[in-house]
Amino acid sequence: MKVKVAINGYGTIGKRVADAISLQPDMEVAGVTKTKPDFDAKMAVKKGYKLYAAIPERVKVFEEAGIEVHGTVEELLENVDLVVDCSPNKVGAQNKPLYEKLGIKAIFQGGEKKDVADVSFNAIANFEKAVGKRFVRVVSCNTTGLTRLIYTIKKSFSIGKVRATMIRRVVDPKEDKKGLVNGIEPNPIKLPSHHGPDVQSVLPDVNIVTTAFKVPTTLMHVHSVAIELQDSVSEDAVREVLAAEPRIMLINSGDGFTSTAKVIEFARELRMRYDLYENAVWADSIGIVDGELYVTQAINQESIVVPENIDAIRAMLELKNKEESIKETNRTLKIGV
Ligand code: NAD
């Protein structure tokens, strides 16, 4: 029997998580919610997802637009094992009382504060912490990218301080109401950016300081990371450790990966919607100078958290252990292929 999962908020993350759930043998999408009857709502119905109104009073608006709607979010949630809340930043916390009232488990996304959930989650770093839990937060795209990289290095080598600079895509491609046309925005201007403390919500023993800048691009974030190494380590040993982790993809400038534009061009051939679930780490950026490891990676913000949501569902509902879950998610999403 497949477990039933609801998606509350069928937007950038919600639609990707819904499609990823549909590929899993042990779970199914019970329904998705939308606030308005736009093209995304019509597409959800076309794909066969049962649509519900995220705002109960709006059922009529969908009916008037001629879109089949199965009821309100509350009606959807009455018949599910778990809800993945993919509503906009801070709205997840407003939805939490409904999940508490109905007694269902919920996953929140990185736009929520860490105290919304019992655990801040990253599959490879702390799967076990989410086992059986009621509320889990899958950390943001930048934090997922940083956590995967740091955890993978830390698992094999003893590390000291981490410093990282995030060069952030300003908005997602669909966001036509906001943006930054011609400028580089230190965001935040004051130290530190929230990414460092957010990494510590998953890896509490990592000493990390981060800074961040927004730049006028929509494709990917880029991270420039420096990690102190306690022991003498070779650059090849670092490459080997990163190459062994399926959720990290090593790329080379020699193959034509000269910028995020080329990484996305590659992903366009590889996956639907150019979803790149893996950290794209430039193998030739890996350098060790005076005991410090330098590395540059690119992160596709719209898709990197998708496998993490699938593994969080399995951990919370105790469907599989860490290794089995990650393996199944990687297989179904063709990660590491
Ligand atoms: P989005 O705006 O693309 O989608 C949000 C969806 O929720 C929309 O369909 C909206 O109509 C719907 N919604 C609005 N109010 C709602 C409500 N009260 N209840 C339920 N649904 C409601 O946003 P997104 O980019 O998918 O972000 C969702 C979450 O994922 C945020 O916490 C965000 O920080 C996090 N996240 C986003 C990205 C990214 O780059 N887009 C990456 C990682 C994490």
XYZ file of C-alpha atoms and ligand atoms in Angstrom:
381
model
C 0.000 0.000 0.000
C 1.339 3.403 -0.955
C 1.294 6.214 1.628
C -0.827 9.228 0.693
C 0.890 12.604 0.519
C -0.679 16.033 -0.021
C 1.119 19.003 -1.551
C -0.063 22.271 -0.018
C 1.127 24.957 -2.473
C 1.642 23.740 -6.039
C 4.298 26.301 -7.010
C 7.970 26.035 -8.001
C 8.869 23.490 -5.320
C 5.409 21.907 -4.936
C 5.035 20.844 -8.557
C 8.500 19.280 -8.576
C 7.910 17.400 -5.323
C 4.543 16.153 -6.681
C 6.185 14.816 -9.851
C 8.976 13.188 -7.817
C 6.445 11.491 -5.491
C 4.635 10.128 -8.569
C 7.840 8.284 -9.509
C 8.142 6.496 -6.138
C 6.796 2.965 -5.648
C 5.904 3.532 -1.975
C 4.012 6.854 -2.052
C 1.378 8.694 -4.074
C 0.067 12.229 -4.463
C -3.370 12.392 -2.819
C -3.951 15.923 -4.092
C -2.395 19.351 -4.593
C -3.610 22.803 -3.630
C -3.634 26.093 -5.494
C -4.796 29.546 -4.477
C -5.959 30.598 -7.947
C -7.144 28.974 -11.187
C -4.117 29.859 -13.310
C -2.208 27.826 -15.938
C -0.406 25.884 -13.197
C -3.776 24.777 -11.785
C -4.921 23.686 -15.249
C -1.660 21.816 -15.807
C -1.982 20.040 -12.437
C -5.423 18.744 -13.474
C -4.098 17.742 -16.904
C -1.348 15.732 -15.214
C -3.985 13.865 -13.225
C -3.473 15.478 -9.810
C -6.621 16.083 -7.763
C -6.860 19.812 -7.196
C -8.065 21.444 -3.955
C -8.468 25.097 -2.971
C -5.677 26.244 -0.614
C -8.000 29.023 0.551
C -11.421 27.476 1.334
C -13.507 30.485 0.209
C -11.985 30.206 -3.275
C -13.561 26.882 -4.292
C -16.130 28.952 -6.214
C -13.411 30.847 -8.121
C -12.052 27.552 -9.515
C -15.555 26.348 -10.405
C -16.296 29.627 -12.172
C -13.073 29.213 -14.171
C -14.290 25.760 -15.258
C -11.556 23.898 -13.355
C -12.528 20.698 -11.564
C -11.816 21.170 -7.869
C -12.274 18.389 -5.310
C -12.814 20.580 -2.252
C -10.812 22.553 0.292
C -7.329 21.947 1.672
C -8.868 20.702 4.925
C -10.893 18.078 3.041
C -7.714 16.944 1.279
C -5.758 16.704 4.524
C -8.400 14.569 6.239
C -7.361 11.599 4.091
C -3.561 11.779 3.932
C -0.610 10.392 5.898
C 1.557 13.485 5.475
C 1.491 16.954 3.917
C 4.432 18.608 2.187
C 3.902 22.316 2.729
C 5.339 24.183 -0.266
C 3.573 27.486 0.343
C 5.516 30.777 0.120
C 8.064 31.879 2.773
C 6.500 32.213 6.245
C 3.080 30.962 5.072
C 4.027 27.417 6.141
C 4.139 28.535 9.789
C 0.632 30.006 9.351
C -0.576 26.649 7.969
C 0.920 24.655 10.867
C -2.067 25.054 13.255
C -4.266 23.284 10.664
C -1.827 20.354 10.520
C -1.769 20.241 14.321
C -5.556 20.315 14.492
C -5.843 17.408 12.043
C -3.012 15.475 13.717
C -1.013 14.899 10.514
C 2.710 14.964 9.887
C 4.088 17.877 7.890
C 7.246 18.824 6.015
C 8.062 22.529 5.766
C 10.494 24.206 3.377
C 13.554 26.378 3.913
C 11.646 29.665 3.800
C 10.339 28.894 7.293
C 12.238 29.595 10.511
C 13.961 26.549 11.971
C 11.677 26.466 15.023
C 8.678 25.579 12.817
C 9.828 21.938 13.020
C 11.517 19.442 15.341
C 14.347 18.847 12.864
C 16.111 20.735 10.051
C 16.766 18.057 7.457
C 19.310 17.013 4.880
C 19.133 13.394 3.719
C 22.820 12.521 3.648
C 23.708 14.526 6.766
C 20.983 13.697 9.306
C 18.290 11.345 7.908
C 18.097 9.476 11.238
C 17.099 12.625 13.154
C 13.838 12.791 11.156
C 12.803 9.165 11.687
C 9.255 9.073 13.047
C 9.146 12.851 13.584
C 5.931 14.863 13.311
C 7.336 18.107 11.817
C 10.478 18.391 9.690
C 11.939 21.367 7.778
C 13.873 20.640 4.582
C 16.514 23.379 4.576
C 16.767 25.908 1.726
C 18.493 25.439 -1.624
C 21.716 27.201 -0.593
C 21.824 25.431 2.762
C 21.194 22.052 1.101
C 24.070 22.687 -1.323
C 26.448 23.807 1.422
C 25.444 21.042 3.828
C 25.918 18.267 1.244
C 29.368 19.562 0.324
C 30.597 20.163 3.871
C 29.155 16.876 5.192
C 30.785 14.873 2.390
C 34.194 16.471 3.054
C 33.794 16.195 6.822
C 32.902 12.494 6.644
C 36.331 11.709 5.203
C 38.623 14.456 6.512
C 38.921 16.342 9.736
C 37.984 19.995 9.112
C 38.327 23.354 10.858
C 36.650 26.626 10.002
C 34.478 27.003 6.891
C 34.030 30.286 5.039
C 31.600 30.512 2.141
C 30.303 33.205 -0.181
C 26.970 32.702 -1.899
C 26.487 34.385 -5.263
C 22.731 34.107 -5.439
C 20.418 34.095 -8.461
C 18.198 37.065 -7.763
C 14.810 35.395 -8.443
C 13.420 32.237 -10.047
C 12.857 32.403 -13.834
C 9.064 32.760 -13.497
C 9.168 35.735 -11.134
C 8.344 38.723 -13.332
C 7.295 41.051 -10.518
C 10.669 41.375 -8.798
C 14.289 41.258 -9.774
C 17.561 43.121 -10.084
C 18.285 44.260 -13.616
C 21.670 45.886 -13.345
C 23.572 45.601 -10.083
C 25.135 43.361 -7.456
C 23.321 43.475 -4.135
C 25.181 42.517 -0.963
C 22.364 40.562 0.745
C 22.704 40.875 3.651
C 25.227 43.711 3.901
C 26.030 42.868 7.549
C 27.786 39.660 8.567
C 26.779 36.852 8.648
C 24.284 35.754 5.992
C 21.664 33.359 7.390
C 23.164 30.419 5.461
C 25.923 29.709 8.022
C 23.555 29.427 11.023
C 21.194 27.437 8.793
C 23.948 24.906 7.994
C 24.515 24.655 11.760
C 20.834 23.727 12.197
C 21.790 20.455 10.413
C 25.511 20.221 11.282
C 25.771 21.894 14.712
C 29.503 21.224 15.155
C 30.619 23.031 11.989
C 32.322 26.396 12.511
C 31.091 28.400 9.515
C 30.714 32.031 8.440
C 28.907 32.963 5.224
C 28.387 36.089 3.133
C 25.959 36.469 0.237
C 25.354 38.634 -2.816
C 22.425 38.697 -5.249
C 23.254 38.999 -8.942
C 21.024 39.457 -12.026
C 20.651 35.835 -13.133
C 17.862 33.275 -12.642
C 19.536 29.953 -13.476
C 21.603 28.906 -10.465
C 23.424 29.999 -7.332
C 27.230 29.751 -7.174
C 29.113 29.094 -3.923
C 32.770 29.853 -3.317
C 33.753 27.732 -0.304
C 36.982 27.583 1.740
C 37.425 24.793 4.315
C 40.384 24.479 6.712
C 41.805 20.946 6.691
C 43.368 19.610 9.899
C 45.473 16.975 8.113
C 47.554 16.850 4.993
C 45.149 15.940 2.170
C 45.646 15.840 -1.604
C 43.363 17.535 -4.119
C 42.801 14.168 -5.799
C 41.663 12.642 -2.506
C 39.042 15.408 -2.215
C 37.900 14.810 -5.803
C 37.577 11.083 -5.088
C 35.432 11.646 -2.003
C 33.129 14.065 -3.842
C 32.878 11.796 -6.904
C 31.675 8.947 -4.670
C 28.596 10.906 -3.482
C 25.758 10.565 -6.047
C 24.121 13.835 -4.964
C 27.276 15.677 -6.016
C 28.148 15.880 -9.715
C 31.727 16.708 -10.638
C 32.050 18.821 -13.769
C 35.093 20.174 -15.605
C 35.662 23.465 -17.375
C 37.579 21.437 -19.996
C 34.270 19.770 -20.980
C 32.808 23.198 -21.734
C 31.286 23.921 -18.310
C 32.532 27.501 -18.337
C 29.568 29.021 -16.460
C 26.132 28.254 -14.989
C 24.705 28.870 -18.480
C 26.549 25.789 -19.727
C 25.611 23.714 -16.655
C 21.952 24.484 -17.328
C 22.347 23.768 -21.054
C 23.633 20.320 -20.040
C 20.744 19.859 -17.591
C 18.266 20.782 -20.353
C 19.399 17.673 -22.218
C 19.426 15.565 -19.062
C 16.142 16.265 -17.295
C 12.629 17.626 -17.529
C 12.580 21.393 -16.756
C 16.427 21.280 -16.497
C 16.043 20.085 -12.897
C 19.533 19.447 -11.573
C 19.116 17.680 -8.226
C 22.871 17.401 -7.683
C 25.445 19.970 -6.496
C 27.482 20.779 -9.629
C 31.031 20.998 -8.285
C 33.814 22.134 -10.608
C 36.487 19.434 -10.180
C 39.105 21.829 -11.502
C 38.174 24.485 -8.917
C 39.392 22.173 -6.133
C 42.646 23.547 -4.795
C 44.502 23.276 -1.505
C 46.626 26.233 -0.415
C 48.283 26.420 3.024
C 46.080 23.656 4.414
C 42.870 25.253 3.173
C 40.575 23.632 0.594
C 38.962 25.922 -2.004
C 36.022 24.750 -4.078
C 33.343 26.290 -6.323
C 29.904 24.777 -6.899
C 26.662 25.675 -8.665
C 23.207 24.901 -7.278
C 19.931 24.794 -9.216
C 17.675 26.409 -6.648
C 14.386 25.104 -8.052
C 15.212 21.400 -7.859
C 17.986 20.639 -5.355
C 15.610 20.186 -2.404
C 13.307 17.761 -4.266
C 15.147 14.495 -3.382
C 15.470 15.739 0.203
C 11.670 16.069 0.464
C 11.229 12.481 -0.770
C 13.720 11.138 1.782
C 12.129 13.227 4.543
C 8.745 11.591 3.774
C 10.315 8.122 4.087
C 12.095 9.016 7.341
C 9.008 10.532 8.997
C 6.715 7.671 7.958
C 9.461 5.095 8.658
C 9.133 3.529 5.201
C 12.835 2.777 4.677
C 16.168 3.309 6.413
C 18.629 5.995 5.296
C 20.600 3.940 2.768
C 17.506 2.295 1.231
C 15.622 5.583 0.949
C 18.461 7.559 -0.616
C 19.163 4.704 -3.027
C 15.522 4.526 -4.092
C 15.225 8.296 -4.514
C 18.452 8.415 -6.517
C 17.287 5.536 -8.724
C 13.826 6.957 -9.454
C 15.084 10.518 -10.079
C 18.109 9.220 -12.037
C 20.531 10.956 -9.668
C 24.150 9.969 -10.119
C 23.493 8.378 -13.494
P 6.110 29.666 -5.132
O 5.625 31.055 -4.928
O 6.633 29.262 -6.459
O 4.952 28.632 -4.759
C 4.159 28.758 -3.614
C 2.776 28.200 -3.908
O 1.990 28.253 -2.720
C 2.039 29.001 -4.976
O 1.401 28.106 -5.864
C 0.999 29.787 -4.162
O -0.178 30.031 -4.913
C 0.720 28.806 -3.031
N 0.150 29.437 -1.823
C 0.014 30.758 -1.544
N -0.595 30.908 -0.330
C -0.829 29.660 0.149
C -1.421 29.161 1.332
N -1.907 29.986 2.270
N -1.495 27.824 1.527
C -1.013 26.973 0.573
N -0.456 27.403 -0.590
C -0.356 28.727 -0.794
O 7.196 29.417 -3.989
P 8.391 28.369 -4.008
O 9.549 28.996 -4.687
O 7.897 27.061 -4.473
O 8.760 28.314 -2.461
C 8.060 27.477 -1.556
C 8.921 27.232 -0.343
O 10.102 26.540 -0.766
C 9.424 28.481 0.390
O 9.545 28.203 1.764
C 10.799 28.704 -0.206
O 11.674 29.431 0.630
C 11.261 27.262 -0.359
N 12.301 27.077 -1.361
C 12.249 27.711 -2.557
C 13.268 27.553 -3.468
C 13.270 28.265 -4.786
O 14.315 28.617 -5.262
N 12.145 28.503 -5.409
C 14.341 26.711 -3.171
C 14.346 26.007 -1.954
C 13.330 26.226 -1.038
